[in-house]
Coordinates of C-alpha atoms in Angstrom, one line a residue:
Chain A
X58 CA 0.0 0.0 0.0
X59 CA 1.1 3.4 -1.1
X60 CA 0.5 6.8 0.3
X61 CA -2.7 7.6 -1.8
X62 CA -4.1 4.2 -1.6
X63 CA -3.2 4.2 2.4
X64 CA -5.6 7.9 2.1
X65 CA -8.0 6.7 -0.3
X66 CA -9.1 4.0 2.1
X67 CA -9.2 5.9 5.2
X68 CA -12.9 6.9 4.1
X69 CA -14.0 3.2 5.0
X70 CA -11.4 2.7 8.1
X71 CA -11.0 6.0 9.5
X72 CA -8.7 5.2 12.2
X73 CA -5.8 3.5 10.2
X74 CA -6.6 0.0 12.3
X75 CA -6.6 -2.8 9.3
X76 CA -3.6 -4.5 8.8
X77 CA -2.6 -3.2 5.2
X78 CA -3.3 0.0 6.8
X79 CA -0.9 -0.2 9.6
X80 CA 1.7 -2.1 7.6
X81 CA 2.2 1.5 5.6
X82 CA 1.8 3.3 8.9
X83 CA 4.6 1.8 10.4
X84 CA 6.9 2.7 7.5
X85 CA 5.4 6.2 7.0
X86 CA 6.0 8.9 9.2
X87 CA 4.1 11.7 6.9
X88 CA 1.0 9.6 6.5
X89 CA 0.9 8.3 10.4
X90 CA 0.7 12.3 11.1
X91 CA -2.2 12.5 8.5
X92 CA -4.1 9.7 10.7
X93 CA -3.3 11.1 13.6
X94 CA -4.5 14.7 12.8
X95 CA -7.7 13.3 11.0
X96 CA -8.5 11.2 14.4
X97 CA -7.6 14.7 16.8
X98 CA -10.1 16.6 14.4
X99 CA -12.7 14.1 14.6
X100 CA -12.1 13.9 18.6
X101 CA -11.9 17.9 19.1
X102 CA -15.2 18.4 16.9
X103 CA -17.9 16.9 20.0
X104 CA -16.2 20.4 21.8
X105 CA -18.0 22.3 18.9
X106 CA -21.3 20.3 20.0
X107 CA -22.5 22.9 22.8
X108 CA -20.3 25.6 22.6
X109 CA -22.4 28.9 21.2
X110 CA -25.0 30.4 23.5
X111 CA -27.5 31.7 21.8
X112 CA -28.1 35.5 22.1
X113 CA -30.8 36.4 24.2
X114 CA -33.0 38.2 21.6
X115 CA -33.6 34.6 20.0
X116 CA -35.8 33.2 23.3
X117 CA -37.1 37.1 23.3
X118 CA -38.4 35.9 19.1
X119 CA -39.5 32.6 20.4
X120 CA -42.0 34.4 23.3
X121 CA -43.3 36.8 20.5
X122 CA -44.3 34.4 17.9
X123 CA -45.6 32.3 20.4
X124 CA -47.8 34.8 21.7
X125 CA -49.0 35.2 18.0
X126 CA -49.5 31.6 17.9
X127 CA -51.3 31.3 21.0
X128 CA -53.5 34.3 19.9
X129 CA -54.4 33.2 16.2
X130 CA -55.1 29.5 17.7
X131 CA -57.4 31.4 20.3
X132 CA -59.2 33.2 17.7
X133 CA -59.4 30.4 15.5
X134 CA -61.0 28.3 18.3
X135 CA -63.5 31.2 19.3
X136 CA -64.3 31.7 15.4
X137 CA -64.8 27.9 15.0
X138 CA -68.1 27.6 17.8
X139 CA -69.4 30.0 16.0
X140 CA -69.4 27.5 13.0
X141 CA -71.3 25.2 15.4
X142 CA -74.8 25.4 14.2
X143 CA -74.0 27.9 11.4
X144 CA -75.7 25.8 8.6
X145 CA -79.4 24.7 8.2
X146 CA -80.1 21.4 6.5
X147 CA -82.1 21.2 3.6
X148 CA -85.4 20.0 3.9
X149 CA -84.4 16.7 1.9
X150 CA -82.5 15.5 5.0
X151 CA -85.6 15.7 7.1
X152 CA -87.5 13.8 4.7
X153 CA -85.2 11.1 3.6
X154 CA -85.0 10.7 7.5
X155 CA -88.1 10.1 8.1
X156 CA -89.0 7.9 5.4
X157 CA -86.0 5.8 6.3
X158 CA -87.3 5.7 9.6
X159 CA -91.2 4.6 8.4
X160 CA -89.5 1.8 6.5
X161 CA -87.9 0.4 9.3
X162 CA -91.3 0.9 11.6
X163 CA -89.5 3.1 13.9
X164 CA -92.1 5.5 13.7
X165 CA -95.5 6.0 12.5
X166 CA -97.3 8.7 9.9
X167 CA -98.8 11.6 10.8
X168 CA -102.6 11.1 11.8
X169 CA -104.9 12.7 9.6
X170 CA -106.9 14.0 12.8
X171 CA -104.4 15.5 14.2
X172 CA -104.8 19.1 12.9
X173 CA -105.5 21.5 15.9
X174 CA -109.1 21.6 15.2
X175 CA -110.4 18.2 15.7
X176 CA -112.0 17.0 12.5
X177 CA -116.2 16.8 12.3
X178 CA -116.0 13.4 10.8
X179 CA -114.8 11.5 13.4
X180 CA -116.9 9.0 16.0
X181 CA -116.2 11.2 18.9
X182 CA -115.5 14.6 17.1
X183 CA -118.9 16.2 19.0
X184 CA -117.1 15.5 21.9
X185 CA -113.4 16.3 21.4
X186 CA -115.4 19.4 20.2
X187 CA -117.0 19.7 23.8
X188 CA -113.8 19.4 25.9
X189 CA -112.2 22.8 24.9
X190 CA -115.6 24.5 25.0
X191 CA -116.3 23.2 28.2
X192 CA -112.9 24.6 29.4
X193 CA -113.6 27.9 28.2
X194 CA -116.8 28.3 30.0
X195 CA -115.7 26.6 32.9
X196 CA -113.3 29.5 32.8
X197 CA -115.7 32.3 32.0
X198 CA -117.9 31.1 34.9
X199 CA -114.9 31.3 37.3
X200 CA -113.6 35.0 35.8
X201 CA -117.7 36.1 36.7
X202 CA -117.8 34.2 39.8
X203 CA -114.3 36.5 41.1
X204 CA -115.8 39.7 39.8
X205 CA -119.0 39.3 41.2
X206 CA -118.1 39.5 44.4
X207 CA -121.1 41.5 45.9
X208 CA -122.5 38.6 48.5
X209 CA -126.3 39.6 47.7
X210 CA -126.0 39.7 43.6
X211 CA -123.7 36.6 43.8
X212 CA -126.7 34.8 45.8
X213 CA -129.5 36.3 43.9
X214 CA -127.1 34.9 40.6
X215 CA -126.5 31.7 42.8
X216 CA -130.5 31.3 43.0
X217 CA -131.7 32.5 39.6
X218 CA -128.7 31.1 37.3
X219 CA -126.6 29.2 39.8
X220 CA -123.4 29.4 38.2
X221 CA -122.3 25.9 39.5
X222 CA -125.5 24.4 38.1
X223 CA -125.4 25.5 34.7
X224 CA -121.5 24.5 34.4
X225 CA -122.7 21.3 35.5
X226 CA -125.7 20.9 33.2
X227 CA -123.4 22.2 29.9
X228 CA -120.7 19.7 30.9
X229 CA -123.0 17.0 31.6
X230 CA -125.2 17.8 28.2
X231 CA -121.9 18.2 26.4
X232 CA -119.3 15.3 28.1
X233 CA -122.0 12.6 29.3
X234 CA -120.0 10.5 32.7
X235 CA -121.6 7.7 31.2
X236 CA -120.5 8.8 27.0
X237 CA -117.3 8.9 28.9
X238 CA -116.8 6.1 31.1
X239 CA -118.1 4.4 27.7
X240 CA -115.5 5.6 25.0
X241 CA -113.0 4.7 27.8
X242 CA -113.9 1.4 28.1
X243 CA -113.7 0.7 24.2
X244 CA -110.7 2.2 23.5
X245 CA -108.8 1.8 26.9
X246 CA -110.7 -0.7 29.0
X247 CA -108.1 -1.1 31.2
X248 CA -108.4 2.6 32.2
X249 CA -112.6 2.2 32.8
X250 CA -112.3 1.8 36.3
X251 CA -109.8 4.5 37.3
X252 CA -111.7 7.0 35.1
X253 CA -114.8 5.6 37.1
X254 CA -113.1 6.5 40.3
X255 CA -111.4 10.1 39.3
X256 CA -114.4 11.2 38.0
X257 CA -116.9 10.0 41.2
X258 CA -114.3 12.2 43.2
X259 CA -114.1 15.2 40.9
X260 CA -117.9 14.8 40.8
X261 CA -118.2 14.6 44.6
X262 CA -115.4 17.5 44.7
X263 CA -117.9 19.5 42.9
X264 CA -120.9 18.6 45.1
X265 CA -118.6 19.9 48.6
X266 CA -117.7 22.9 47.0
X267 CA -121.2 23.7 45.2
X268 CA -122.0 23.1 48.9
X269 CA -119.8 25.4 50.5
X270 CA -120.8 28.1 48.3
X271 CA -124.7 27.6 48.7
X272 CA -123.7 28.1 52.4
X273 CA -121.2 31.0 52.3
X274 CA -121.7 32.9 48.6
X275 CA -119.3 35.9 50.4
X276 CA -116.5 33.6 50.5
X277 CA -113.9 34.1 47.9
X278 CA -111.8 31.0 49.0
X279 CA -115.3 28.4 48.2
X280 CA -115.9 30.0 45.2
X281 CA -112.5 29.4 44.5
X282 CA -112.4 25.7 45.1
X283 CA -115.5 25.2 43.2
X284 CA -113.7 26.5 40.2
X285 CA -110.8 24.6 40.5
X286 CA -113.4 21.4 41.0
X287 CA -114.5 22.3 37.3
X288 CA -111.5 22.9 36.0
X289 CA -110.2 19.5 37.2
X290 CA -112.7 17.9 35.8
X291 CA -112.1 19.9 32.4
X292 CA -108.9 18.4 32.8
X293 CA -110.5 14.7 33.5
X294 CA -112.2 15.0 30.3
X295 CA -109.4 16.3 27.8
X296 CA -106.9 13.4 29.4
X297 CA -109.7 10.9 28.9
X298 CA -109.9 12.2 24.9
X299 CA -106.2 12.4 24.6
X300 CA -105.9 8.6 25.5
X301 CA -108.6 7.5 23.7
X302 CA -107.5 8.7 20.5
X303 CA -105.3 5.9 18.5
Chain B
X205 CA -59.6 21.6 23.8
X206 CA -59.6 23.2 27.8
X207 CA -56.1 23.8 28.2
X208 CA -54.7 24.4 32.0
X209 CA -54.2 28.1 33.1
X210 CA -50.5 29.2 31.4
X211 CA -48.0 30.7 33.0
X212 CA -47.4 34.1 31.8
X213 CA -44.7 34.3 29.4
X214 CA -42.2 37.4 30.9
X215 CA -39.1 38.8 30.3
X216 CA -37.2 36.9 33.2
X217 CA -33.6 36.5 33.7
X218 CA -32.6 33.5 31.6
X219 CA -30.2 32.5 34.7
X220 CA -33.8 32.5 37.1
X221 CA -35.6 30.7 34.3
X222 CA -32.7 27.9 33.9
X223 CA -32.9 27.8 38.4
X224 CA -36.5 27.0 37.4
X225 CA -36.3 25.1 35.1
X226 CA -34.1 22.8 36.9
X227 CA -36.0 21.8 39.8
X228 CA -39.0 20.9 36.8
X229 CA -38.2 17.7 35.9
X230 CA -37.6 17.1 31.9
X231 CA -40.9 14.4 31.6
X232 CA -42.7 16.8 33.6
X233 CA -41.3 19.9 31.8
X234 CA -42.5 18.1 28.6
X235 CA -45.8 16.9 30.0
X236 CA -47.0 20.7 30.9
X237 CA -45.3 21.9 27.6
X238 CA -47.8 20.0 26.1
X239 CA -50.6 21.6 28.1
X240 CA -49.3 24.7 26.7
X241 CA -47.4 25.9 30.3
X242 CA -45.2 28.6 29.1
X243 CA -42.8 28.3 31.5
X244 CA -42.4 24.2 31.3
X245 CA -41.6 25.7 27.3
X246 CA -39.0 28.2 29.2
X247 CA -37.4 25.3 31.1
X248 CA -37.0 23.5 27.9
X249 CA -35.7 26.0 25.9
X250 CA -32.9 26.7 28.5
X251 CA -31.7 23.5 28.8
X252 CA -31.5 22.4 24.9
X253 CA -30.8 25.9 23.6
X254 CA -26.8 25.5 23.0
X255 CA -27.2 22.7 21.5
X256 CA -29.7 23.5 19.5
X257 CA -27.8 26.7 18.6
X258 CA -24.0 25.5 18.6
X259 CA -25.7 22.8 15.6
X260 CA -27.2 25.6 13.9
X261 CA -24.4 27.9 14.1
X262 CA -21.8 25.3 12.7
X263 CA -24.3 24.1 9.7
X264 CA -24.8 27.5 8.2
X265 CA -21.7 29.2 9.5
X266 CA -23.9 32.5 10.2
X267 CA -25.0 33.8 13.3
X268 CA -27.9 35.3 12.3
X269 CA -29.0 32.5 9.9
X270 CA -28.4 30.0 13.2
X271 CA -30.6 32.6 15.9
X272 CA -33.4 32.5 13.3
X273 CA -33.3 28.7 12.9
X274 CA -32.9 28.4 16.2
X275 CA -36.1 30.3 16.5
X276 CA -38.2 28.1 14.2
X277 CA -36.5 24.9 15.6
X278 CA -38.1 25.6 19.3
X279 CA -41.4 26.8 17.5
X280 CA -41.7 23.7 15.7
X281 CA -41.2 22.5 19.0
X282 CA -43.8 24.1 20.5
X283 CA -46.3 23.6 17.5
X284 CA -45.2 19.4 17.8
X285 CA -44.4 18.7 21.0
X286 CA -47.7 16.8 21.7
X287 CA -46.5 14.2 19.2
X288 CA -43.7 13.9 21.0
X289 CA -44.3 10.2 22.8
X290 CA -41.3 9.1 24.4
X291 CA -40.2 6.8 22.1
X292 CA -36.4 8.2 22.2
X293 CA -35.0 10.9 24.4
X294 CA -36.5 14.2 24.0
X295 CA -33.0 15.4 23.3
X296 CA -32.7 12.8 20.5
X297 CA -35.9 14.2 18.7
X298 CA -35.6 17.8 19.3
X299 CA -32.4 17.5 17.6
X300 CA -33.6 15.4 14.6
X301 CA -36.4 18.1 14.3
X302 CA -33.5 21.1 14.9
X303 CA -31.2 19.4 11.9
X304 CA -34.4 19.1 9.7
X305 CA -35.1 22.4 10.2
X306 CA -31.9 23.4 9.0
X307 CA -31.5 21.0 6.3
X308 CA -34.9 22.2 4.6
X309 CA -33.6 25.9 5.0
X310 CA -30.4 24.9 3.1
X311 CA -32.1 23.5 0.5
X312 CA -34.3 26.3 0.3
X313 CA -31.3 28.2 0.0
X314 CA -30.3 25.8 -3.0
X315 CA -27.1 24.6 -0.9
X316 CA -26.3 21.5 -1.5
X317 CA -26.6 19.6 1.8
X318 CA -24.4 16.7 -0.1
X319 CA -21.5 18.0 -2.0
X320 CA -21.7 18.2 -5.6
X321 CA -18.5 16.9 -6.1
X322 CA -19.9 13.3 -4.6
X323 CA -22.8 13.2 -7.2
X324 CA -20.4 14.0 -10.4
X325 CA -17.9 11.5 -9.1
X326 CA -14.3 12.6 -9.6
X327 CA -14.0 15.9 -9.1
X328 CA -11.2 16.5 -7.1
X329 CA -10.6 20.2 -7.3
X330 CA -12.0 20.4 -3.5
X331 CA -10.1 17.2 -1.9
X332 CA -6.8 17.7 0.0
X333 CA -3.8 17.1 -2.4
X334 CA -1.1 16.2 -0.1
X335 CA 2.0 18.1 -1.1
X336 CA 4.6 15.7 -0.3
X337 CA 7.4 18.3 -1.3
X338 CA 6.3 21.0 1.1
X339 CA 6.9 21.4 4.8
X340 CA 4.5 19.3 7.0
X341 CA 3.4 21.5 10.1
X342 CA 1.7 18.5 12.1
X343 CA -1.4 20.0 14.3
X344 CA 0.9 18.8 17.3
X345 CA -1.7 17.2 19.3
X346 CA -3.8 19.7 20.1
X347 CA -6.1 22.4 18.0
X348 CA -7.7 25.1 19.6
X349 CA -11.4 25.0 19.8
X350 CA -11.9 28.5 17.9
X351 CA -9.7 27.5 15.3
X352 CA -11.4 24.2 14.4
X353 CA -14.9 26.9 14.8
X354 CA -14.0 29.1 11.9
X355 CA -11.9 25.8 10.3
X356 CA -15.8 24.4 9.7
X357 CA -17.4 27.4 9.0
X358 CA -14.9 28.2 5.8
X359 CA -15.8 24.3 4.7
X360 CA -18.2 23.7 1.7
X361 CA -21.7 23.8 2.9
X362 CA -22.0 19.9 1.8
X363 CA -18.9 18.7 3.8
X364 CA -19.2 20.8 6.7
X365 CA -23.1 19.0 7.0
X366 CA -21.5 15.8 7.1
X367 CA -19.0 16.5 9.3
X368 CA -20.8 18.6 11.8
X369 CA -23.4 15.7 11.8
X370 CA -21.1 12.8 12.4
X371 CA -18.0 14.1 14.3
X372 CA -19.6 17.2 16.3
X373 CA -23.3 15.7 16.7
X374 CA -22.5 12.0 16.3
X375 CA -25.5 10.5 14.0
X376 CA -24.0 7.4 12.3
X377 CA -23.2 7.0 8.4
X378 CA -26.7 5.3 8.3
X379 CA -28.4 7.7 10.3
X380 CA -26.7 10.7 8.3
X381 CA -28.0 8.7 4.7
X382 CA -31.3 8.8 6.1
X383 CA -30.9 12.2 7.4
X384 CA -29.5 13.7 4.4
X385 CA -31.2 11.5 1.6
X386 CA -27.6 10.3 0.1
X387 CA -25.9 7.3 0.1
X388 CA -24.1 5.2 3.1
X389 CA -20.7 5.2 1.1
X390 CA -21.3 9.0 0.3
X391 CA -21.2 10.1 3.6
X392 CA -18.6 8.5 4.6
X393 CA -16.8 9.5 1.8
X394 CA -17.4 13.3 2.4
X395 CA -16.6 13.0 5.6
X396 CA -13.9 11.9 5.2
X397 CA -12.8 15.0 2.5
X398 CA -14.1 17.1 4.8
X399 CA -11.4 16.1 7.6
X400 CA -9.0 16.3 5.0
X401 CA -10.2 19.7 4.4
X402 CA -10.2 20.7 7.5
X403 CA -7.1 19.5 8.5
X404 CA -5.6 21.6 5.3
X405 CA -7.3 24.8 6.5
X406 CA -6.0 24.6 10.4
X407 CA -2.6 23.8 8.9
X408 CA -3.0 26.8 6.7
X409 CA -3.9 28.9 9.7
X410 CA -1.3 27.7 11.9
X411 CA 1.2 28.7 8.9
X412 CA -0.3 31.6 8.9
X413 CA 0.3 32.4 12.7
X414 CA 4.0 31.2 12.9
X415 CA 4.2 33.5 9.4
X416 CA 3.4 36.4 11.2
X417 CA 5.2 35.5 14.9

């Protein structure tokens, strides 16, 4: 081995150890300083590894643009709720939703009675008809009941047009007990018997307070409770309709 | 994403931030830098900034070049630290991300990160001749740290990568083919020109010095 071949093949064997290598090294002061200065480089170069401090307007760089950062990710986040429920689906998506829905039974169609006035045609539209005009009267009778509060003209009322009475004959020619009890029975039977028994209280509710009042027409507090005895059996009715309806 | 209340990112004295940033344990530094704690980021930066620096500084041979990538090494940092899973030392990654940074600057800067010389194959107007005629100064056993500084900045932008990334950071030939994007046998190669190189220019200089003495 010659001086260039001894240098070309310190690129593979850097440190002049194979035996070729060291046979020319022995015999060759000028290329044993070579290896030797090549290995001191390589060994003084891990000094270069921490030696610069960096000046302290670099960290001062670093806090600015992470401030920036932190601020544009900030308003990016805020700007992004705001994206939350920015878009309205087109009607489509309701309906391919439902009918998806229909074809898997998961839920049924609309009923045709189901408007907000209650259709004429039905089997029990006369009294689905009743229930919300019974309400209103019921409340009518309880708005004139408060503001005729004069003891003699509420008794001389009580005795001519008793109130009380002629809520209880309109609800009874309107919503039949029996009509009731009846519609109950065929579309609910199960429920017959409590609707039997919540509406013998509410009726005997009635009764008490149309008894209280008889006896004291100046008190505000029985003319109260008599209206509240209508208006829960108002209530009776419309929960009776609801369920009966399919 | 509810992030936990920062610290406030101030102006304190690098020397009470690296006190601090000692008693917070690295894992745990790293663990609230992810939270987005400024001053676990702080404690980080202080302990890996010379490093991250001194590599920068010795691959572009520029100060000002190095304190901007130096910069946009630690906000990568800070933009990637929660991928960061432990699966080698933090120090180890951060400086894999630091050389990339640098790398992809050079290349922006259409520096070759591999000499040219490698990739046209016999150019040897850049390797060492040795003059066996002249006087051989020998480097005596020692060279001065400063020296062997501006010895690798005035090297050729391809060999000084490969030596500052082998002999002054210590990735491996494979590690450095990865790194780089060149071959096994080239690295090694270029390293070893650029020793050769180098050991030409500190000669030079030490001529220079006994010249003048």
């Amino acid at each position: 081995m010659n001086c260039v071949e001894l240098q070309e093949s310190l690129a593979e064997i850097e440190d002049g150890s194979r035996a070729d290598q060291r046979a020319h090294l022995k015999t060759c002061a000028e290329c044993s300083a070579l290896v030797a200065d090549l290995n001191l480089i390589a060994s003084s170069a891990i000094d270069l590894r921490e030696a610069e401090e960096p000046s302290p307007r670099v960290w001062n760089s670093i806090e600015i643009a992470v401030r920036q950062l932190e601020a544009e990710l900030n308003l990016i986040a805020s700007s992004a709720i705001e994206l939350r429920e920015a878009e309205e689906p087109s009607p489509r998506v309701w309906n391919s939703i439902e009918i998806a829905l229909r074809q898997e039974g998961l839920i049924r169609p609309p009923r045709s009675s189901r408007s907000l006035l209650p259709s004429l045609s039905s089997r029990w539209a006369w009294a689905r008809w009743m229930v919300p005009a019974a309400a209103v009267l019921l409340i009518a009778v309880g708005v004139y009941v408060r503001q005729h509060s004069l003891a003699q003209q509420l008794a001389t009322d009580l005795a001519t047009h008793p109130a009380s009475a002629a809520v209880s004959d309109v609800a009874i020619a309107g919503l039949n007990d029996d009509d009731l009890l009846q519609e109950v029975s065929e579309q609910t039977p199960a429920m017959k018997a409590q609707y039997a028994d919540n509406l013998r209280s509410v009726n005997e509710y009635i009764q008490d307070a149309k008894g209280n009042v008889d006896a004291n027409p100046n008190d505000e507090e029985a003319r109260r409770s008599l209206l509240e005895a209508y208006q829960e059996k108002a209530m009776l009715f419309e929960l009776a309709m609801d369920r009966t309806q399919p | 994403m509810v992030r936990p209340e920062k610290a406030t990112l101030t102006d304190r004295d690098p020397q009470e931030r690296q006190r601090q940033g000692s008693e917070l344990n690295e894992a745990e530094a790293i663990e609230r830098a992810k939270q987005g704690d400024a001053q676990a980021f702080q404690a980080l930066y202080d302990k890996h900034k010379r490093r991250v620096y001194s590599l920068c500084l010795r691959m572009t041979a520029n100060t000002a070049e190095a304190e901007d990538l130096t910069q946009e090494a630690f906000l990568q940092l800070y933009r990637k630290i929660a991928t960061f899973r432990g699966e080698s030392a933090f120090s180890t990654w951060l400086h894999r991300l630091s050389v990339n940074v640098v790398l992809m600057h050079l290349r922006k800067k259409s520096l070759p990160v591999v000499s040219l010389e490698e990739t046209t194959q016999g150019g040897e107007e850049d390797t060492p001749k040795k003059d066996f005629g002249a006087e051989d100064l020998a480097l005596a056993g020692s060279i001065d740290r400063l020296h062997l500084q501006k010895a690798v900045d005035d090297l050729p932008p391809g060999y000084r990568t490969i030596f500052v990334l082998h002999d002054v950071e210590g990735y491996e030939h494979n590690e450095i083919a990865t790194i780089v994007g060149c071959s096994i046998g080239n690295s090694k190669s270029q390293l070893h020109k650029a020793r050769m190189k180098l050991r030409d220019l500190l000669k030079l200089n030490r001529a220079e010095k006994a010249g003048k003495s």
